[in-house]
Amino acid sequence: MELFVEVAKTCNFGRAANNLGIPKSTLSRQVAELERSLGLQLLSRTTRKVQLTEAGELYFARCQRIVSEAQIAHEELQKLVETPSGPLRVNMPADFGTDFLAEAFLEFSQRYPEVTFYLDLASPEHAGRVFQTCDISIEIGALPDSTQIARLLGRLSAYLYASPEYLKRHGTPKHPSDLTSHECIEFRADNSRVTRWPLSRGDERIEITPSNRFSVNSMAMVRSLASLGAGIAILGPTQSVFQDVEEQRLQRVLPDWQAGPFPVHAVTDTRLLPAKTRIFIEFLMERLRDGKLVAQDSADLLI
């Protein structure tokens, strides 16, 4: 239909083919096939000129409007693909979103003012269960489903902390293997998975299953329990942790060791993403690559 409209507008197969960017022979064959499928002659062809038949004039009048509307729709869709706009729904762990992403959301909203945000900072949950209400799910740690469509944003390192009072009562571990005899505060992101602590020092790696009396799905509660002397916890590089260390409510344990690093993924339910989703993911990847997506005063913990 679009090919016929261009020929009808120019009344010349050569010019129409040039405008469409296709060979003249291909255009002539496609229009002839259209005429055969309709069972009517739309164009009267001579060696000198091309003219519309009566049927061709009627068909052109109808088709020109349809083709114009289709082109407008195509242009609008292209704008949707290229320009971020509309609501962007993001699901993420509450503590990570608060500590690490607030500035990122603000900067992105200033850069792209036509995007509005709906942020779900509920407790972490499997991304596949939330896609009816979100466009992106930010997940930390290994993904339980290898078929998920995920892009690695970066890796988050964390460290071991305990209160000075706890260490005074129970002693200070000298090696990760000592942790099995200590009270450890477990952060539980998923009830179905056994928590293991991956610890590293240079090229040395060890993974332990901590004993615990507290199993918590809130990092803020983990930090509070640790500062109150409930046990040893893995905590990320947040401003709250820095303040607790500065005010001597927490101190580093096994300072030569780090936990993780834990992968941070942006998970979506499709690879065909609108501009707002695709560009936001690329924006987060850029911030991670530039070392910007870290809590204030942190120098080295998101790598």
Short mmCIF file of C-alpha atoms in Angstrom, two decimals:
data_model
loop_
_atom_site.label_atom_id
_atom_site.label_comp_id
_atom_site.label_asym_id
_atom_site.label_seq_id
_atom_site.Cartn_x
_atom_site.Cartn_y
_atom_site.Cartn_z
CA MET A 1 0.00 0.00 0.00
CA GLU A 2 2.78 2.45 0.91
CA LEU A 3 4.58 1.68 -2.36
CA PHE A 4 1.44 2.30 -4.42
CA VAL A 5 0.80 5.61 -2.64
CA GLU A 6 4.29 6.84 -3.47
CA VAL A 7 3.88 5.93 -7.14
CA ALA A 8 0.47 7.63 -7.23
CA LYS A 9 1.90 10.79 -5.66
CA THR A 10 4.79 11.05 -8.12
CA CYS A 11 3.16 9.44 -11.18
CA ASN A 12 6.62 8.09 -11.94
CA PHE A 13 8.08 4.70 -11.01
CA GLY A 14 11.66 5.98 -11.19
CA ARG A 15 11.15 8.90 -8.80
CA ALA A 16 9.00 6.79 -6.46
CA ALA A 17 11.65 4.06 -6.34
CA ASN A 18 14.31 6.66 -5.57
CA ASN A 19 12.18 8.18 -2.78
CA LEU A 20 11.57 4.74 -1.28
CA GLY A 21 15.17 3.61 -1.68
CA ILE A 22 14.33 0.42 -3.57
CA PRO A 23 15.03 -0.75 -7.14
CA LYS A 24 12.55 0.37 -9.79
CA SER A 25 12.01 -3.24 -10.89
CA THR A 26 11.12 -4.28 -7.36
CA LEU A 27 8.65 -1.42 -7.02
CA SER A 28 6.99 -2.24 -10.33
CA ARG A 29 6.67 -5.90 -9.38
CA GLN A 30 5.20 -5.11 -5.92
CA VAL A 31 2.58 -2.75 -7.38
CA ALA A 32 1.66 -5.32 -10.01
CA GLU A 33 1.18 -7.93 -7.30
CA LEU A 34 -1.07 -5.52 -5.41
CA GLU A 35 -3.21 -5.06 -8.53
CA ARG A 36 -3.44 -8.84 -8.99
CA SER A 37 -4.49 -9.34 -5.37
CA LEU A 38 -7.22 -6.69 -5.76
CA GLY A 39 -8.31 -7.90 -9.19
CA LEU A 40 -8.27 -4.30 -10.48
CA GLN A 41 -5.92 -2.13 -12.50
CA LEU A 42 -4.84 0.85 -10.37
CA LEU A 43 -2.34 2.45 -12.76
CA SER A 44 -2.39 3.06 -16.48
CA ARG A 45 1.18 2.69 -17.71
CA THR A 46 2.60 3.99 -20.98
CA THR A 47 6.16 4.60 -22.09
CA ARG A 48 5.69 8.31 -21.35
CA LYS A 49 3.64 8.49 -18.17
CA VAL A 50 1.81 6.74 -15.36
CA GLN A 51 -1.78 7.69 -14.56
CA LEU A 52 -4.30 6.57 -11.99
CA THR A 53 -7.31 4.64 -13.20
CA GLU A 54 -10.73 5.36 -11.73
CA ALA A 55 -10.22 2.49 -9.29
CA GLY A 56 -6.72 3.77 -8.61
CA GLU A 57 -8.00 7.26 -7.73
CA LEU A 58 -10.51 5.81 -5.26
CA TYR A 59 -7.93 3.48 -3.75
CA PHE A 60 -5.34 6.27 -3.53
CA ALA A 61 -7.77 8.60 -1.73
CA ARG A 62 -8.35 5.99 0.96
CA CYS A 63 -4.79 4.66 1.16
CA GLN A 64 -3.09 8.05 1.37
CA ARG A 65 -4.85 8.79 4.67
CA ILE A 66 -4.06 5.34 6.06
CA VAL A 67 -0.39 5.58 5.10
CA SER A 68 -0.13 9.09 6.57
CA GLU A 69 -1.64 7.92 9.87
CA ALA A 70 0.67 4.93 9.91
CA GLN A 71 3.68 7.19 9.39
CA ILE A 72 2.56 9.43 12.26
CA ALA A 73 2.12 6.39 14.51
CA HIS A 74 5.58 5.17 13.50
CA GLU A 75 7.12 8.54 14.32
CA GLU A 76 5.36 8.61 17.70
CA LEU A 77 6.63 5.14 18.50
CA GLN A 78 10.14 6.16 17.45
CA LYS A 79 9.92 9.10 19.83
CA LEU A 80 8.79 6.73 22.57
CA VAL A 81 11.81 4.52 21.88
CA GLU A 82 14.27 7.40 21.78
CA THR A 83 12.97 9.85 24.41
CA PRO A 84 12.50 8.83 28.07
CA SER A 85 9.01 9.76 29.24
CA GLY A 86 6.15 8.42 31.30
CA PRO A 87 6.02 6.46 34.57
CA LEU A 88 8.96 4.25 35.55
CA ARG A 89 8.20 1.66 38.22
CA VAL A 90 11.22 0.30 40.10
CA ASN A 91 11.27 -2.41 42.77
CA MET A 92 14.35 -2.65 45.02
CA PRO A 93 15.50 -3.66 48.49
CA ALA A 94 14.47 -0.86 50.84
CA ASP A 95 17.87 -0.33 52.47
CA PHE A 96 19.81 -0.42 49.21
CA GLY A 97 17.39 1.99 47.56
CA THR A 98 17.53 4.44 50.45
CA ASP A 99 21.31 4.31 50.96
CA PHE A 100 22.52 4.09 47.37
CA LEU A 101 19.89 5.09 44.82
CA ALA A 102 18.18 8.25 46.12
CA GLU A 103 20.71 10.59 44.50
CA ALA A 104 20.64 8.54 41.29
CA PHE A 105 16.85 8.89 41.01
CA LEU A 106 17.05 12.62 41.62
CA GLU A 107 19.80 13.15 39.04
CA PHE A 108 17.95 11.08 36.42
CA SER A 109 14.69 12.97 37.04
CA GLN A 110 16.51 16.28 36.55
CA ARG A 111 18.08 15.04 33.34
CA TYR A 112 14.81 13.61 31.98
CA PRO A 113 11.95 15.69 33.43
CA GLU A 114 9.25 13.83 31.49
CA VAL A 115 9.88 10.64 33.52
CA THR A 116 7.90 10.08 36.72
CA PHE A 117 8.93 7.49 39.30
CA TYR A 118 6.95 4.92 41.26
CA LEU A 119 9.36 3.31 43.72
CA ASP A 120 8.59 0.13 45.62
CA LEU A 121 10.99 -0.20 48.54
CA ALA A 122 9.35 -3.24 50.06
CA SER A 123 11.39 -6.08 51.45
CA PRO A 124 13.39 -7.90 48.73
CA GLU A 125 11.49 -10.47 46.72
CA HIS A 126 11.96 -12.50 43.58
CA ALA A 127 11.65 -10.24 40.54
CA GLY A 128 9.34 -12.62 38.71
CA ARG A 129 6.62 -11.97 41.29
CA VAL A 130 6.61 -8.20 40.93
CA PHE A 131 6.59 -7.50 37.19
CA GLN A 132 2.85 -6.88 37.18
CA THR A 133 3.63 -3.70 39.13
CA CYS A 134 7.13 -2.69 38.03
CA ASP A 135 9.35 -2.16 35.01
CA ILE A 136 12.68 -2.92 36.70
CA SER A 137 13.63 -4.95 39.75
CA ILE A 138 17.00 -4.20 41.34
CA GLU A 139 18.37 -7.38 42.93
CA ILE A 140 21.49 -7.99 44.99
CA GLY A 141 23.23 -11.36 45.05
CA ALA A 142 23.04 -14.39 42.82
CA LEU A 143 19.81 -14.61 40.85
CA PRO A 144 17.76 -17.71 41.72
CA ASP A 145 16.47 -18.08 38.16
CA SER A 146 19.12 -18.23 35.42
CA THR A 147 16.45 -17.53 32.78
CA GLN A 148 15.82 -14.03 34.11
CA ILE A 149 16.71 -11.14 31.81
CA ALA A 150 19.30 -9.30 33.88
CA ARG A 151 22.04 -6.76 33.33
CA LEU A 152 24.91 -6.57 35.76
CA LEU A 153 25.12 -3.05 37.17
CA GLY A 154 28.13 -3.63 39.41
CA ARG A 155 29.31 -5.45 42.49
CA LEU A 156 28.79 -4.42 46.10
CA SER A 157 31.43 -5.19 48.69
CA ALA A 158 30.55 -5.35 52.38
CA TYR A 159 32.43 -5.94 55.64
CA LEU A 160 32.06 -7.60 59.01
CA TYR A 161 31.08 -5.48 62.01
CA ALA A 162 30.26 -5.97 65.67
CA SER A 163 29.87 -3.74 68.68
CA PRO A 164 32.87 -3.24 71.00
CA GLU A 165 30.74 -4.66 73.83
CA TYR A 166 30.06 -7.89 71.93
CA LEU A 167 33.73 -8.37 71.13
CA LYS A 168 34.66 -7.68 74.74
CA ARG A 169 32.27 -10.42 75.92
CA HIS A 170 32.93 -13.02 73.21
CA GLY A 171 36.40 -12.22 71.92
CA THR A 172 37.54 -11.09 68.50
CA PRO A 173 37.70 -13.68 65.70
CA LYS A 174 41.11 -14.02 64.06
CA HIS A 175 40.01 -16.01 61.00
CA PRO A 176 36.67 -16.53 59.20
CA SER A 177 36.57 -20.10 60.50
CA ASP A 178 36.21 -18.64 64.01
CA LEU A 179 32.83 -17.19 63.04
CA THR A 180 31.14 -20.56 63.48
CA SER A 181 31.55 -20.18 67.24
CA HIS A 182 30.15 -16.65 67.31
CA GLU A 183 26.66 -15.22 67.20
CA CYS A 184 26.07 -13.99 63.65
CA ILE A 185 23.16 -11.87 62.51
CA GLU A 186 21.74 -13.23 59.28
CA PHE A 187 20.29 -10.99 56.59
CA ARG A 188 17.55 -13.07 54.97
CA ALA A 189 16.54 -11.96 51.48
CA ASP A 190 14.71 -15.17 50.56
CA ASN A 191 13.23 -17.72 52.94
CA SER A 192 13.96 -20.57 50.53
CA ARG A 193 17.74 -20.11 50.45
CA VAL A 194 20.33 -21.03 53.05
CA THR A 195 22.46 -18.04 53.90
CA ARG A 196 26.17 -18.43 53.32
CA TRP A 197 28.82 -15.80 53.83
CA PRO A 198 31.36 -15.59 50.96
CA LEU A 199 34.53 -13.99 52.37
CA SER A 200 37.71 -13.08 50.55
CA ARG A 201 41.16 -11.70 51.22
CA GLY A 202 43.15 -11.09 48.07
CA ASP A 203 43.11 -14.40 46.19
CA GLU A 204 41.99 -16.33 49.28
CA ARG A 205 38.34 -17.38 49.38
CA ILE A 206 36.26 -19.02 52.05
CA GLU A 207 32.53 -19.55 52.49
CA ILE A 208 30.89 -20.23 55.83
CA THR A 209 27.39 -20.94 57.06
CA PRO A 210 26.98 -18.62 60.04
CA SER A 211 25.26 -19.68 63.21
CA ASN A 212 22.60 -17.20 64.20
CA ARG A 213 19.90 -16.38 66.68
CA PHE A 214 18.58 -13.50 64.60
CA SER A 215 17.46 -13.90 60.98
CA VAL A 216 16.24 -10.57 59.59
CA ASN A 217 15.01 -9.30 56.22
CA SER A 218 15.94 -5.65 56.95
CA MET A 219 19.50 -4.37 56.79
CA ALA A 220 18.53 -1.48 59.06
CA MET A 221 17.48 -3.98 61.73
CA VAL A 222 20.67 -6.00 61.18
CA ARG A 223 22.74 -2.86 61.79
CA SER A 224 20.71 -1.94 64.89
CA LEU A 225 21.08 -5.41 66.39
CA ALA A 226 24.81 -5.43 65.68
CA SER A 227 25.30 -2.02 67.30
CA LEU A 228 23.39 -3.24 70.36
CA GLY A 229 25.74 -6.21 70.79
CA ALA A 230 23.60 -9.02 69.37
CA GLY A 231 26.41 -10.43 67.22
CA ILE A 232 28.55 -10.04 64.12
CA ALA A 233 26.94 -8.81 60.91
CA ILE A 234 27.80 -8.17 57.29
CA LEU A 235 27.03 -4.54 56.50
CA GLY A 236 27.41 -2.50 53.34
CA PRO A 237 29.10 0.86 52.88
CA THR A 238 26.31 3.12 54.11
CA GLN A 239 26.43 6.45 55.87
CA SER A 240 24.68 4.91 58.88
CA VAL A 241 27.44 2.33 59.27
CA PHE A 242 30.13 5.00 58.94
CA GLN A 243 28.43 7.02 61.68
CA ASP A 244 28.13 4.00 63.98
CA VAL A 245 31.84 3.30 63.53
CA GLU A 246 32.76 6.94 64.15
CA GLU A 247 30.66 6.98 67.33
CA GLN A 248 32.13 3.62 68.42
CA ARG A 249 28.88 1.69 68.31
CA LEU A 250 30.42 -0.62 65.71
CA GLN A 251 33.90 -1.66 64.72
CA ARG A 252 35.33 -3.70 61.88
CA VAL A 253 35.89 -7.40 62.45
CA LEU A 254 38.48 -9.30 60.39
CA PRO A 255 39.44 -6.02 58.66
CA ASP A 256 41.58 -7.80 56.04
CA TRP A 257 38.51 -9.68 54.77
CA GLN A 258 35.54 -8.53 52.77
CA ALA A 259 32.18 -10.14 52.10
CA GLY A 260 31.20 -10.63 48.49
CA PRO A 261 31.46 -8.74 46.31
CA PHE A 262 27.76 -9.27 45.67
CA PRO A 263 26.44 -8.69 42.12
CA VAL A 264 23.82 -5.98 41.65
CA HIS A 265 21.47 -6.67 38.73
CA ALA A 266 18.72 -4.79 36.95
CA VAL A 267 16.12 -7.43 36.08
CA THR A 268 13.38 -6.98 33.48
CA ASP A 269 10.74 -9.26 32.04
CA THR A 270 11.62 -8.53 28.40
CA ARG A 271 14.55 -7.46 26.25
CA LEU A 272 12.37 -5.01 24.30
CA LEU A 273 12.57 -2.02 26.59
CA PRO A 274 11.08 1.45 26.15
CA ALA A 275 13.48 4.38 26.31
CA LYS A 276 12.74 5.25 29.94
CA THR A 277 13.69 1.75 31.11
CA ARG A 278 16.66 1.18 28.82
CA ILE A 279 18.24 4.59 29.44
CA PHE A 280 17.74 4.35 33.21
CA ILE A 281 19.55 1.00 33.30
CA GLU A 282 22.38 2.46 31.21
CA PHE A 283 22.46 5.45 33.56
CA LEU A 284 22.90 3.20 36.61
CA MET A 285 25.63 1.22 34.84
CA GLU A 286 27.46 4.46 34.07
CA ARG A 287 27.28 5.60 37.69
CA LEU A 288 28.61 2.26 38.87
CA ARG A 289 31.40 2.31 36.33
CA ASP A 290 32.37 5.81 37.44
CA GLY A 291 32.26 4.84 41.11
CA LYS A 292 29.38 7.20 41.87
CA LEU A 293 26.82 4.73 43.19
CA VAL A 294 28.17 4.56 46.74
CA ALA A 295 27.04 6.01 50.00
CA GLN A 296 28.41 9.42 50.87
CA ASP A 297 31.97 9.34 52.28
CA SER A 298 32.54 5.83 50.94
CA ALA A 299 35.58 5.55 48.72
CA ASP A 300 35.91 2.03 47.47
CA LEU A 301 33.09 -0.35 48.19
CA LEU A 302 31.03 -0.60 45.03
CA ILE A 303 33.35 -1.95 42.35
#
